[in-house]
Structure formats: structure tokens, C-alpha cells
Amino acid sequence: QVQLLESGGGLVPVGESLRLSCTASVSAGSLHVMAWFRQVAGKQRELVARIISGGTTDYADSVKGRFTISRDNTGKTLWLQMNDLKPEDTAVYYCNVDLLWNGFIWNYWGQGTQVTVSS
């Protein structure tokens, strides 16, 4: 019921900024929690930031003060503004959403977008 399309990744030097976008196409139900995860090859996928439908946000300690998660009024577009990027931010970033439908929560992943920060 949900398709996620991510964009905005790329190669940037240390200290620069990037803005990731994730657009959700929803055929039924409503989106609840929307989040960004990241994964480095050989390591576990980790939560970067999440936003609940009411607007509450939560961040990994490593990105607090540098990254900002937001969503538009329709709740179907998610952004991650990443400032002061560091080499350790290099990873594949994934959009993730929880869909409330038919009394259940369904979880969906995007295809991922590569972010590379060069030192």
C-alpha cells in the first residue's frame, strides 16, 4: 500500500550540507511514524531521526544539532536536512514509514540513497 521514493543523496566535502527527500505514495491507510535510518556496509542499520504524526521528533545522539527531520502538511513527504556533514555520516540512508491500516501497523522501506562525505 506504500511506495517510497528517496532522493537527495550525493558526494559532498566535510562541513557541507545535503537535504534528503522521501515521497510516499499511499493507496490506503494513514502514515504514522516516518523515519530515516542509515547503514554502512558490514554494520547494522541505525536510526538517524524519526517524526511522529503529531510532530514529535527524535534524533540519534551523533546527529543532534546538525540534522533536522521534517514532513509536509500532507504527511507524505519527509525531509532530512543534514548540516555540518562529517565523514562518519557516510552511509546509505533509508526512508522508513509505519502505515496504520485495517487495524494493523505495516512497515515499509525505501530503496536507499547514498551519502558520501569526503574528508
PDB file of C-alpha atoms in Angstrom:
ATOM      1  CA  GLN A   1       0.000   0.000   0.000  1.00  0.00           C
ATOM      2  CA  VAL A   2       3.021   2.330   0.237  1.00  0.00           C
ATOM      3  CA  GLN A   3       5.776   3.149  -2.201  1.00  0.00           C
ATOM      4  CA  LEU A   4       8.663   5.328  -1.057  1.00  0.00           C
ATOM      5  CA  LEU A   5      10.842   7.363  -3.390  1.00  0.00           C
ATOM      6  CA  GLU A   6      14.021   8.864  -1.972  1.00  0.00           C
ATOM      7  CA  SER A   7      16.295  11.488  -3.447  1.00  0.00           C
ATOM      8  CA  GLY A   8      18.965  13.981  -2.496  1.00  0.00           C
ATOM      9  CA  GLY A   9      22.000  11.856  -1.766  1.00  0.00           C
ATOM     10  CA  GLY A  10      25.404  12.607  -3.193  1.00  0.00           C
ATOM     11  CA  LEU A  11      29.074  13.345  -2.610  1.00  0.00           C
ATOM     12  CA  VAL A  12      29.918  16.404  -0.527  1.00  0.00           C
ATOM     13  CA  PRO A  13      33.007  17.699   1.282  1.00  0.00           C
ATOM     14  CA  VAL A  14      33.230  17.828   5.062  1.00  0.00           C
ATOM     15  CA  GLY A  15      31.174  20.617   6.602  1.00  0.00           C
ATOM     16  CA  GLU A  16      28.729  20.933   3.754  1.00  0.00           C
ATOM     17  CA  SER A  17      25.001  20.221   3.712  1.00  0.00           C
ATOM     18  CA  LEU A  18      22.586  17.899   1.971  1.00  0.00           C
ATOM     19  CA  ARG A  19      18.827  17.562   2.046  1.00  0.00           C
ATOM     20  CA  LEU A  20      17.255  14.171   1.588  1.00  0.00           C
ATOM     21  CA  SER A  21      13.644  13.772   0.475  1.00  0.00           C
ATOM     22  CA  CYS A  22      11.263  10.849   0.682  1.00  0.00           C
ATOM     23  CA  THR A  23       7.885  10.929  -1.004  1.00  0.00           C
ATOM     24  CA  ALA A  24       5.279   8.332  -0.038  1.00  0.00           C
ATOM     25  CA  SER A  25       2.577   7.110  -2.377  1.00  0.00           C
ATOM     26  CA  VAL A  26      -0.184   5.691  -0.185  1.00  0.00           C
ATOM     27  CA  SER A  27      -3.109   3.713  -1.564  1.00  0.00           C
ATOM     28  CA  ALA A  28      -4.841   3.097   1.782  1.00  0.00           C
ATOM     29  CA  GLY A  29      -4.367   3.847   5.463  1.00  0.00           C
ATOM     30  CA  SER A  30      -2.511   6.702   7.143  1.00  0.00           C
ATOM     31  CA  LEU A  31       1.143   7.312   7.816  1.00  0.00           C
ATOM     32  CA  HIS A  32       2.176   7.450  11.450  1.00  0.00           C
ATOM     33  CA  VAL A  33       5.875   7.357  12.238  1.00  0.00           C
ATOM     34  CA  MET A  34       8.277   8.375   9.471  1.00  0.00           C
ATOM     35  CA  ALA A  35      11.992   7.956   9.936  1.00  0.00           C
ATOM     36  CA  TRP A  36      15.433   7.981   8.397  1.00  0.00           C
ATOM     37  CA  PHE A  37      17.865   5.156   9.003  1.00  0.00           C
ATOM     38  CA  ARG A  38      21.381   4.706   7.695  1.00  0.00           C
ATOM     39  CA  GLN A  39      23.637   1.771   7.103  1.00  0.00           C
ATOM     40  CA  VAL A  40      27.320   1.344   6.480  1.00  0.00           C
ATOM     41  CA  ALA A  41      28.420  -1.827   4.707  1.00  0.00           C
ATOM     42  CA  GLY A  42      29.038  -4.579   7.242  1.00  0.00           C
ATOM     43  CA  LYS A  43      27.246  -2.760  10.057  1.00  0.00           C
ATOM     44  CA  GLN A  44      23.722  -2.747  11.410  1.00  0.00           C
ATOM     45  CA  ARG A  45      21.199  -0.258  10.137  1.00  0.00           C
ATOM     46  CA  GLU A  46      20.772   2.528  12.676  1.00  0.00           C
ATOM     47  CA  LEU A  47      18.064   5.073  13.375  1.00  0.00           C
ATOM     48  CA  VAL A  48      19.059   8.611  12.457  1.00  0.00           C
ATOM     49  CA  ALA A  49      15.855  10.511  13.175  1.00  0.00           C
ATOM     50  CA  ARG A  50      12.110   9.979  13.327  1.00  0.00           C
ATOM     51  CA  ILE A  51       8.987  12.079  13.409  1.00  0.00           C
ATOM     52  CA  ILE A  52       5.579  11.061  14.666  1.00  0.00           C
ATOM     53  CA  SER A  53       2.364  12.285  13.031  1.00  0.00           C
ATOM     54  CA  GLY A  54       1.838  14.838  15.802  1.00  0.00           C
ATOM     55  CA  GLY A  55       5.228  16.385  15.079  1.00  0.00           C
ATOM     56  CA  THR A  56       7.341  14.931  17.877  1.00  0.00           C
ATOM     57  CA  THR A  57      10.901  14.275  16.744  1.00  0.00           C
ATOM     58  CA  ASP A  58      13.704  12.085  17.979  1.00  0.00           C
ATOM     59  CA  TYR A  59      17.379  12.018  16.932  1.00  0.00           C
ATOM     60  CA  ALA A  60      20.410   9.826  17.321  1.00  0.00           C
ATOM     61  CA  ASP A  61      22.950  11.469  19.610  1.00  0.00           C
ATOM     62  CA  SER A  62      25.501  11.540  16.791  1.00  0.00           C
ATOM     63  CA  VAL A  63      23.361  13.880  14.662  1.00  0.00           C
ATOM     64  CA  LYS A  64      21.668  16.083  17.271  1.00  0.00           C
ATOM     65  CA  GLY A  65      22.149  19.746  16.471  1.00  0.00           C
ATOM     66  CA  ARG A  66      23.227  19.008  12.895  1.00  0.00           C
ATOM     67  CA  PHE A  67      20.298  17.146  11.310  1.00  0.00           C
ATOM     68  CA  THR A  68      16.656  18.168  11.172  1.00  0.00           C
ATOM     69  CA  ILE A  69      13.783  15.871  10.229  1.00  0.00           C
ATOM     70  CA  SER A  70      10.512  17.323   8.977  1.00  0.00           C
ATOM     71  CA  ARG A  71       7.426  16.396   6.982  1.00  0.00           C
ATOM     72  CA  ASP A  72       4.985  18.404   4.903  1.00  0.00           C
ATOM     73  CA  ASN A  73       1.370  19.156   5.796  1.00  0.00           C
ATOM     74  CA  THR A  74       0.079  16.176   3.850  1.00  0.00           C
ATOM     75  CA  GLY A  75       2.401  13.964   5.862  1.00  0.00           C
ATOM     76  CA  LYS A  76       3.530  12.223   2.705  1.00  0.00           C
ATOM     77  CA  THR A  77       6.834  13.984   2.108  1.00  0.00           C
ATOM     78  CA  LEU A  78       9.679  13.561   4.544  1.00  0.00           C
ATOM     79  CA  TRP A  79      12.906  15.510   4.601  1.00  0.00           C
ATOM     80  CA  LEU A  80      16.211  15.234   6.367  1.00  0.00           C
ATOM     81  CA  GLN A  81      18.280  18.404   6.393  1.00  0.00           C
ATOM     82  CA  MET A  82      21.864  17.437   7.118  1.00  0.00           C
ATOM     83  CA  ASN A  83      24.281  20.211   8.037  1.00  0.00           C
ATOM     84  CA  ASP A  84      27.948  20.194   9.004  1.00  0.00           C
ATOM     85  CA  LEU A  85      28.397  16.762   7.490  1.00  0.00           C
ATOM     86  CA  LYS A  86      31.238  14.572   8.733  1.00  0.00           C
ATOM     87  CA  PRO A  87      32.989  11.570   7.170  1.00  0.00           C
ATOM     88  CA  GLU A  88      31.259   9.316   9.696  1.00  0.00           C
ATOM     89  CA  ASP A  89      27.907  10.360   8.197  1.00  0.00           C
ATOM     90  CA  THR A  90      28.826   8.443   5.051  1.00  0.00           C
ATOM     91  CA  ALA A  91      26.240   5.709   4.589  1.00  0.00           C
ATOM     92  CA  VAL A  92      23.214   4.606   2.617  1.00  0.00           C
ATOM     93  CA  TYR A  93      20.223   6.467   4.007  1.00  0.00           C
ATOM     94  CA  TYR A  94      16.826   4.780   4.042  1.00  0.00           C
ATOM     95  CA  CYS A  95      13.367   6.213   4.457  1.00  0.00           C
ATOM     96  CA  ASN A  96      11.091   4.136   6.698  1.00  0.00           C
ATOM     97  CA  VAL A  97       7.397   4.552   7.486  1.00  0.00           C
ATOM     98  CA  ASP A  98       4.721   2.973   9.647  1.00  0.00           C
ATOM     99  CA  LEU A  99       1.318   2.763   7.983  1.00  0.00           C
ATOM    100  CA  LEU A 100      -1.827   2.368  10.064  1.00  0.00           C
ATOM    101  CA  TRP A 101      -4.326   0.322   8.073  1.00  0.00           C
ATOM    102  CA  ASN A 102      -7.052  -2.143   8.808  1.00  0.00           C
ATOM    103  CA  GLY A 103      -6.177  -2.232  12.500  1.00  0.00           C
ATOM    104  CA  PHE A 104      -2.544  -3.078  11.951  1.00  0.00           C
ATOM    105  CA  ILE A 105       0.775  -1.282  11.589  1.00  0.00           C
ATOM    106  CA  TRP A 106       2.625  -2.010   8.374  1.00  0.00           C
ATOM    107  CA  ASN A 107       6.280  -1.035   7.943  1.00  0.00           C
ATOM    108  CA  TYR A 108       7.876  -0.012   4.665  1.00  0.00           C
ATOM    109  CA  TRP A 109      11.409   0.817   3.485  1.00  0.00           C
ATOM    110  CA  GLY A 110      12.664   2.954   0.650  1.00  0.00           C
ATOM    111  CA  GLN A 111      15.382   1.824  -1.724  1.00  0.00           C
ATOM    112  CA  GLY A 112      18.089   3.922  -0.099  1.00  0.00           C
ATOM    113  CA  THR A 113      20.208   6.836  -1.232  1.00  0.00           C
ATOM    114  CA  GLN A 114      23.977   7.059  -0.884  1.00  0.00           C
ATOM    115  CA  VAL A 115      25.533   9.907   1.067  1.00  0.00           C
ATOM    116  CA  THR A 116      29.300  10.226   0.893  1.00  0.00           C
ATOM    117  CA  VAL A 117      31.217  12.860   2.837  1.00  0.00           C
ATOM    118  CA  SER A 118      34.778  13.351   1.680  1.00  0.00           C
ATOM    119  CA  SER A 119      37.498  14.493   4.055  1.00  0.00           C
TER     120      SER A 119
END
